[in-house]
Amino acid sequence: MVLLGRIYYIAQTDYTKVSTRQSTRTVTVGEKRGEIFDRNFNPLVNTEKKLLAVVTPCVASYEYLKGMADDAYLREKIENGSPFIIEVSEEISTEFIRTFEVADRYSADPSAVHIIGYTDSSGKVGVTGIESSFDNYLSEHSGRLTVSFQVDAVGRVLAGMDKYINDENFTSQAGVVLTLDKKIQQMTEKALSDSKIKSGCAIVMSTHSGEILAIASVPEYDPKNVADSLTADNSPFINKALMSYSVGSIFKPVVAACALENGISPLRGYECKGEIQVGDRIFKCNDNKCHGKINMTQALEVSCNTYFINLIMKTDVDLLMKLCADMGLGQSVTLASKIKCSAGTLPTKKSLEIKGNLANFAFGQGDFSASPLQIASVYHTLSTGNAITPKLVLGLTNYMGLMTKEPSTSQRKVLSDETVLKLKTMLSAVGESYCLTDASGKTGTAQSGIYVGAKETLRTWFAGYYPSKNPKYIVVIMNENGSSGTADCVPVFRSLIKGIEGK
């Protein structure tokens, strides 16, 4: 009776739990952090799969795996007697071997790296991008897949005993849903990589919602090996789409829009003589050309500086500054808590009282800079008449993959329908001058004030939309060190639109 009582006491205490732990060996097959999806719920991480075999060591296992791994290594593992994991090339399912598909967080050819960001060496803490912005949520919804075996006192697997598979949130679909379209994102990255742009960016935005469908910056970095990019040329860690630059002639349509709102006709004529004097300064026309008598549409086509200098002098500066502010110029944009766009610089009203500064502003130079993302917002307004804040995050998904949506971005009417219609007609003609079919936009070549030897670095641009009449996509392309917007950026736009058409 005493012995039976003692046995009952032991059974009700932690001794049995300790005994069970000592007789069990657990191997971790894989660990997974919360998901990051595109707008169509295509995964942007955990996309590169591999097969891992969990092996019960025995002669039969050796016969199945022979030839799949180094023979000496395989023999050593089998003779050791402890369960082990090995990567295999095909699925195996036997009494002694069970294969599982697991994913690497980042693939060998990752997409949207500047937006997604990367984790630290442990793979558990987000360092940049969405990984950092939603670190708590992605960590909270991490998972693990393990297999437990019954073993003897020296850790050898007991023959005939069952294995236990433990899914600890490993198949959860909880994560972050972005506005990006994976196909358009990959098209954008390919169009840039196939171009002459070595340091620059491209953005595709929806005209209907202001949602960012693609945002790519070159050069990229490898999130699996960030150390290799630390000293690389052209700053691969910097997302150039969010940095501010001098913009040049892509700003001229904004001056045109303000003039139209002021009641100035697009047929207003002006004779370009190749230069114009403002105060004690002389401003040369684009490429030092003399364009003769031209109207507003023709001035946009040939990018006539003197026309727009003359035009801005006839325009209400207060209205122009308000329009710029309404379009988001001079203001930072927060896409996620750790992803912010530079505010750029917008001239003050007082500085524009100096006629030379106002003349520079007419063609996007002087004390004025903007990010490619801000320019995308500007062209959204030019094509729709509405001001909007760009959006990157659609919402969060739970374990079952059901999404809670973020609020939609509100739109505000900034330009009249009449002005938008006139702008569409003019920018469509400009698009045709670049041999673009059913696309509208403007190129720009801006001085940077940065010299390499005697040569000044030029920022080259194309900003526009497609299709011309009923725009669906806003596209902005920027080259940090180019020759001209026509040579550098228009081919990228053409390639990208061709890809989207065939999507």
XYZ file of C-alpha atoms in Angstrom:
503
model
C 0.000 0.000 0.000
C 2.889 2.327 0.812
C 4.544 1.578 -2.565
C 1.283 2.108 -4.461
C 0.762 5.387 -2.652
C 4.286 6.512 -3.534
C 3.766 5.617 -7.199
C 0.517 7.607 -7.273
C 2.296 10.615 -5.715
C 5.073 10.507 -8.288
C 2.533 10.247 -11.118
C 0.828 13.435 -9.932
C 4.048 15.471 -9.725
C 6.407 16.933 -12.380
C 8.576 13.826 -12.329
C 6.557 12.289 -15.141
C 6.868 15.444 -17.234
C 10.626 15.458 -16.701
C 10.774 11.794 -17.637
C 8.763 12.447 -20.807
C 11.025 15.319 -21.824
C 14.102 13.177 -21.285
C 12.663 10.480 -23.548
C 11.699 12.850 -26.383
C 13.932 14.426 -29.059
C 12.448 17.337 -31.061
C 13.920 18.671 -34.287
C 12.885 22.000 -35.829
C 12.043 21.638 -39.507
C 11.404 25.319 -40.217
C 10.567 28.721 -38.765
C 8.454 31.313 -40.541
C 7.869 35.008 -39.926
C 4.525 36.686 -40.779
C 3.701 37.048 -44.481
C 3.954 40.080 -46.779
C 1.545 39.976 -49.741
C 0.895 42.046 -52.842
C -2.599 43.413 -53.572
C -3.652 40.076 -55.117
C -2.403 38.081 -52.108
C 0.659 36.840 -53.964
C 3.466 36.378 -51.415
C 6.427 38.752 -51.691
C 8.453 36.806 -49.109
C 8.728 33.095 -48.282
C 8.514 32.367 -52.014
C 11.617 30.210 -52.517
C 10.745 26.674 -51.414
C 12.926 23.720 -50.511
C 12.247 20.135 -49.405
C 13.596 19.011 -46.046
C 13.494 15.355 -45.033
C 13.131 14.466 -41.357
C 14.934 11.136 -41.030
C 14.632 8.302 -38.551
C 18.148 6.789 -38.677
C 18.121 3.192 -39.886
C 19.419 1.048 -42.754
C 16.217 1.579 -44.740
C 16.648 5.372 -44.506
C 20.214 5.082 -45.742
C 19.075 3.104 -48.803
C 16.460 5.739 -49.683
C 18.817 8.688 -49.245
C 21.949 7.177 -50.769
C 23.118 9.420 -53.599
C 21.260 12.503 -52.295
C 24.018 13.543 -49.905
C 27.682 12.927 -49.189
C 27.920 9.239 -48.325
C 30.316 9.676 -45.393
C 28.067 12.376 -43.878
C 24.974 10.186 -44.340
C 26.619 7.142 -42.723
C 27.736 9.237 -39.780
C 24.206 10.534 -39.179
C 22.662 7.073 -39.484
C 25.204 5.499 -37.117
C 24.722 8.328 -34.599
C 21.180 7.107 -34.079
C 19.610 10.535 -33.486
C 16.923 11.943 -35.811
C 18.234 14.474 -38.324
C 17.173 16.764 -41.179
C 18.581 16.787 -44.682
C 17.623 18.735 -47.820
C 16.382 16.518 -50.659
C 15.467 17.102 -54.291
C 12.229 15.104 -54.338
C 9.419 14.225 -51.964
C 9.891 11.034 -49.945
C 7.238 9.505 -47.726
C 8.098 6.287 -45.899
C 7.802 4.913 -42.398
C 11.265 6.319 -41.670
C 11.414 9.506 -43.757
C 8.958 12.390 -43.996
C 9.505 15.423 -46.240
C 8.233 18.943 -45.614
C 8.187 22.000 -47.871
C 9.669 25.055 -46.150
C 10.552 28.485 -47.478
C 13.504 30.849 -47.265
C 12.405 34.346 -46.232
C 14.130 35.979 -49.205
C 14.593 34.432 -52.629
C 17.703 34.519 -54.792
C 15.932 37.042 -57.051
C 13.893 39.145 -54.609
C 11.366 41.802 -55.619
C 10.593 45.213 -54.053
C 13.592 44.926 -51.714
C 13.610 48.627 -50.799
C 9.981 48.432 -49.693
C 10.034 45.040 -47.985
C 13.361 45.683 -46.240
C 15.231 42.968 -44.357
C 15.631 41.348 -40.926
C 18.671 41.021 -38.696
C 20.929 37.954 -38.754
C 18.543 36.055 -36.465
C 15.726 36.500 -38.977
C 13.435 37.559 -36.142
C 13.775 41.357 -35.985
C 12.909 43.712 -38.855
C 15.621 46.273 -39.622
C 14.196 48.318 -42.501
C 11.099 48.721 -44.682
C 7.876 46.832 -44.045
C 9.850 44.285 -42.017
C 10.613 47.065 -39.534
C 7.370 49.052 -39.842
C 5.258 46.004 -38.960
C 7.867 44.158 -36.914
C 5.572 43.524 -33.936
C 2.767 42.100 -36.078
C 5.080 39.957 -38.218
C 6.885 38.652 -35.115
C 3.633 37.964 -33.282
C 2.467 35.815 -36.195
C 5.685 33.874 -36.618
C 5.436 30.078 -36.683
C 7.470 26.925 -36.229
C 7.232 23.353 -37.507
C 8.801 20.617 -35.380
C 8.861 16.810 -35.283
C 9.233 14.904 -31.990
C 10.625 11.375 -31.586
C 10.674 8.928 -28.688
C 14.318 8.170 -27.818
C 16.207 6.022 -25.327
C 18.532 7.201 -22.581
C 21.380 7.942 -25.032
C 19.168 9.786 -27.534
C 18.653 6.988 -30.040
C 15.260 6.770 -31.719
C 13.110 3.953 -30.366
C 12.070 1.610 -33.165
C 8.362 1.275 -33.823
C 7.405 4.467 -32.004
C 5.310 7.160 -33.721
C 6.624 10.588 -34.694
C 4.681 13.682 -33.613
C 4.381 16.642 -36.016
C 3.825 19.954 -34.272
C 2.533 22.900 -36.345
C 2.978 25.952 -34.126
C 1.345 28.634 -36.294
C 3.535 27.512 -39.210
C 0.732 27.545 -41.793
C -0.681 30.894 -40.639
C -1.567 33.361 -43.390
C -1.353 36.381 -41.087
C 0.642 39.292 -42.453
C 0.683 42.624 -44.265
C -1.027 43.292 -47.617
C 0.580 45.972 -49.810
C -0.879 47.914 -52.723
C 1.895 46.600 -54.985
C 1.019 44.415 -57.954
C 3.714 41.742 -58.097
C 3.571 41.400 -61.891
C 3.803 45.149 -62.484
C 6.534 45.411 -59.843
C 8.609 42.761 -61.621
C 7.975 44.411 -65.015
C 9.163 47.729 -63.583
C 12.311 46.167 -62.149
C 13.058 44.429 -65.450
C 12.471 47.613 -67.477
C 14.989 49.417 -65.250
C 17.550 46.608 -65.301
C 17.373 46.432 -69.112
C 17.893 50.199 -69.425
C 20.925 52.464 -69.293
C 19.859 53.737 -65.852
C 22.436 52.584 -63.296
C 21.175 54.720 -60.426
C 17.551 55.804 -60.435
C 14.004 54.637 -59.948
C 10.544 54.081 -61.414
C 7.049 54.316 -59.933
C 3.665 53.113 -61.181
C 0.575 54.492 -59.419
C -3.138 53.878 -59.926
C -4.996 56.974 -61.128
C -8.204 55.713 -59.496
C -6.937 55.330 -55.939
C -3.427 56.744 -55.619
C -2.277 53.251 -54.638
C 1.321 52.440 -55.542
C 1.374 49.466 -57.915
C 5.163 49.372 -58.328
C 8.106 51.209 -56.824
C 11.605 50.185 -57.847
C 15.028 51.662 -57.170
C 18.365 50.700 -58.722
C 20.805 49.406 -57.830
C 19.187 46.869 -55.531
C 20.807 45.089 -52.599
C 20.677 41.440 -51.553
C 18.566 41.084 -48.365
C 20.229 37.713 -47.739
C 23.679 39.305 -47.745
C 23.418 43.018 -46.968
C 27.113 43.307 -46.058
C 28.147 42.967 -49.716
C 26.200 46.134 -50.598
C 27.586 48.380 -47.849
C 30.444 49.704 -49.978
C 28.899 49.206 -53.426
C 28.634 52.064 -55.931
C 25.478 54.178 -56.344
C 24.173 53.612 -52.794
C 22.048 50.456 -53.217
C 20.438 50.848 -49.760
C 18.863 54.204 -50.683
C 15.365 54.102 -52.129
C 15.736 56.806 -54.770
C 11.966 56.957 -55.317
C 11.656 58.614 -51.900
C 14.610 61.019 -52.161
C 14.309 64.597 -53.449
C 16.008 65.871 -56.606
C 15.915 68.886 -58.919
C 13.109 68.199 -61.381
C 13.529 70.417 -64.422
C 10.952 70.604 -67.195
C 8.523 67.984 -65.847
C 7.311 70.911 -63.676
C 6.224 72.967 -66.702
C 2.764 71.301 -66.916
C 2.096 72.563 -63.364
C 2.794 76.131 -64.511
C 0.543 75.476 -67.503
C -2.233 74.171 -65.222
C -2.023 77.279 -63.045
C -2.144 79.525 -66.123
C -5.234 77.674 -67.393
C -6.888 78.093 -63.997
C -6.031 81.805 -64.304
C -8.031 81.908 -67.530
C -5.046 82.012 -69.884
C -5.742 80.206 -73.161
C -3.573 77.273 -74.346
C -3.498 79.111 -77.700
C -1.705 82.068 -76.132
C 1.189 82.902 -78.435
C 4.722 83.971 -77.605
C 7.803 84.483 -79.760
C 10.836 82.596 -78.465
C 14.063 84.309 -79.459
C 16.299 81.739 -77.786
C 16.759 83.756 -74.615
C 14.925 86.081 -72.272
C 16.181 88.788 -69.945
C 14.717 88.917 -66.431
C 16.151 91.765 -64.381
C 19.882 91.657 -64.911
C 19.914 87.939 -65.798
C 19.620 86.279 -69.203
C 17.984 82.840 -69.391
C 18.706 80.649 -72.399
C 16.135 78.393 -74.009
C 16.311 74.624 -74.065
C 19.393 73.524 -76.061
C 19.977 77.214 -76.874
C 17.310 76.967 -79.577
C 15.168 79.764 -80.965
C 11.650 78.356 -81.291
C 9.961 81.372 -82.876
C 6.207 81.917 -82.475
C 4.638 79.092 -80.424
C 1.587 78.424 -78.247
C 1.360 76.577 -74.932
C 1.065 73.099 -76.446
C 4.006 73.681 -78.775
C 6.020 75.118 -75.881
C 5.486 71.893 -73.938
C 6.435 69.798 -76.969
C 9.746 71.602 -77.520
C 10.205 72.338 -73.782
C 10.660 76.068 -74.381
C 12.080 77.725 -71.256
C 11.457 81.289 -72.383
C 7.745 80.614 -73.035
C 7.228 79.351 -69.486
C 9.319 82.113 -67.936
C 7.094 84.617 -69.726
C 3.997 82.614 -68.737
C 4.844 82.433 -65.019
C 5.281 86.204 -64.970
C 1.636 86.497 -66.131
C 0.359 83.989 -63.560
C -0.934 84.544 -60.027
C 1.983 83.363 -57.838
C -0.294 82.857 -54.824
C -2.459 80.498 -56.869
C 0.636 78.660 -58.120
C 1.995 78.148 -54.595
C -1.390 76.926 -53.357
C -1.620 74.507 -56.270
C 1.875 73.159 -55.481
C 0.938 72.653 -51.836
C -2.352 70.971 -52.795
C -0.410 68.568 -54.998
C 1.820 67.600 -52.056
C 5.002 69.431 -53.056
C 7.146 70.545 -50.125
C 5.501 67.949 -47.821
C 6.757 64.616 -46.568
C 4.668 61.488 -47.167
C 4.559 58.586 -44.692
C 3.854 55.288 -46.466
C 4.431 53.209 -43.306
C 5.899 54.041 -39.909
C 9.481 53.433 -41.110
C 8.993 54.353 -44.789
C 8.887 58.096 -45.358
C 9.293 60.235 -48.444
C 11.480 63.338 -48.414
C 9.583 66.640 -48.294
C 11.824 68.238 -50.899
C 12.028 72.024 -51.083
C 9.454 74.485 -52.327
C 10.451 78.140 -52.851
C 8.899 80.576 -50.417
C 6.580 83.275 -51.670
C 9.108 85.881 -50.516
C 11.948 84.282 -52.504
C 9.748 84.318 -55.618
C 9.417 88.077 -55.338
C 12.890 88.079 -56.861
C 12.122 87.768 -60.575
C 15.209 85.648 -61.271
C 14.041 83.035 -58.743
C 10.565 83.063 -60.268
C 12.072 82.548 -63.727
C 14.063 79.525 -62.477
C 10.916 78.100 -60.884
C 9.106 78.263 -64.247
C 11.167 75.353 -65.568
C 11.711 73.449 -62.309
C 15.110 74.798 -61.306
C 16.481 76.991 -58.549
C 15.480 76.417 -54.930
C 13.060 73.631 -55.784
C 13.281 69.868 -55.438
C 10.846 66.968 -55.206
C 10.885 63.202 -54.922
C 9.732 60.884 -57.721
C 6.835 59.846 -55.452
C 5.729 63.474 -55.110
C 5.957 63.897 -58.883
C 3.676 60.851 -59.262
C 1.155 62.640 -57.024
C 1.513 65.806 -59.146
C 0.750 63.922 -62.356
C -2.162 62.194 -60.656
C -3.644 65.660 -60.142
C -2.813 66.768 -63.688
C -4.573 63.724 -65.151
C -7.614 63.596 -62.844
C -7.919 67.041 -61.264
C -7.802 65.417 -57.809
C -5.116 65.659 -55.132
C -4.387 62.418 -53.304
C -1.911 61.009 -50.786
C -0.026 57.968 -52.153
C -0.870 54.683 -50.443
C 1.291 51.584 -49.914
C -0.478 49.414 -47.298
C -3.908 47.887 -47.982
C -4.387 46.103 -44.663
C -3.541 43.168 -42.401
C -4.557 39.522 -42.677
C -5.349 37.142 -39.824
C -4.424 33.459 -39.399
C -7.021 32.422 -42.015
C -5.855 35.061 -44.521
C -8.892 37.316 -44.042
C -7.988 40.983 -44.415
C -8.869 44.003 -42.349
C -8.607 46.937 -44.776
C -6.940 50.232 -44.076
C -9.144 53.292 -44.760
C -9.179 54.487 -48.380
C -7.313 57.669 -49.222
C -9.611 60.632 -49.726
C -9.377 62.738 -52.884
C -9.827 66.506 -53.136
C -10.740 68.438 -56.254
C -7.872 70.787 -57.136
C -8.215 71.466 -60.876
C -11.375 72.113 -62.834
C -12.595 69.540 -65.348
C -12.034 72.098 -68.115
C -8.390 72.555 -67.133
C -7.833 68.777 -66.924
C -9.308 68.293 -70.397
C -7.039 70.973 -71.875
C -3.995 69.485 -70.117
C -4.829 66.031 -71.462
C -4.958 67.398 -75.006
C -1.630 69.187 -74.615
C 0.215 66.337 -72.852
C -1.126 63.820 -75.358
C 0.472 65.908 -78.124
C 3.718 65.940 -76.131
C 3.541 62.146 -75.800
C 3.132 61.822 -79.560
C 6.260 63.943 -80.034
C 8.169 61.190 -78.178
C 6.564 58.579 -80.478
C 4.483 57.193 -77.606
C 1.177 55.578 -78.580
C -1.835 56.605 -76.513
C 0.392 57.921 -73.710
C 0.923 61.402 -72.304
C 3.773 62.965 -70.379
C 6.770 65.246 -70.201
C 10.525 64.750 -70.073
C 12.914 66.773 -67.967
C 16.658 67.336 -67.694
C 17.654 69.160 -64.519
C 20.926 70.598 -63.339
C 22.040 69.190 -59.985
C 24.847 71.575 -59.061
C 27.055 68.505 -58.526
C 30.195 68.225 -60.636
C 32.432 65.281 -61.374
C 35.523 67.014 -62.712
C 34.271 69.638 -65.135
C 31.054 67.764 -65.952
C 27.816 68.507 -64.114
C 25.620 65.590 -63.060
C 22.173 65.818 -64.654
C 18.908 64.426 -63.246
C 16.783 63.160 -66.123
C 13.069 62.379 -65.938
C 9.922 61.215 -67.614
C 6.554 61.702 -65.906
C 3.259 60.804 -67.525
C 0.211 58.594 -67.655
C -1.435 55.883 -69.762
C -3.814 55.682 -71.607
C -4.136 59.322 -72.591
C -7.934 59.741 -72.611
C -8.872 57.586 -69.625
C -5.675 57.220 -67.603
C -5.212 54.111 -65.466
C -1.538 54.393 -64.599
C 0.739 57.233 -63.534
C 4.386 56.486 -64.351
C 7.477 58.380 -63.187
C 11.049 57.463 -64.108
C 14.189 59.202 -62.856
C 17.877 58.775 -63.669
C 20.329 60.224 -61.128
C 23.100 60.695 -63.664
C 21.794 60.882 -67.208
C 22.032 62.698 -70.507
C 18.376 63.532 -71.327
C 14.897 62.420 -70.329
C 14.180 61.376 -73.907
C 17.252 59.149 -74.175
C 17.265 57.735 -70.636
C 13.703 57.510 -69.390
C 11.272 57.371 -72.329
C 12.539 53.897 -73.403
C 11.853 52.610 -69.867
C 8.332 54.042 -69.998
C 7.728 52.505 -73.422
C 8.966 49.067 -72.261
C 6.911 49.241 -69.086
C 3.660 50.184 -70.817
C 4.187 47.419 -73.351
C 4.540 44.947 -70.467
C 1.422 46.243 -68.690
C -0.601 45.980 -71.918
C 0.333 42.306 -72.187
C -0.158 41.598 -68.470
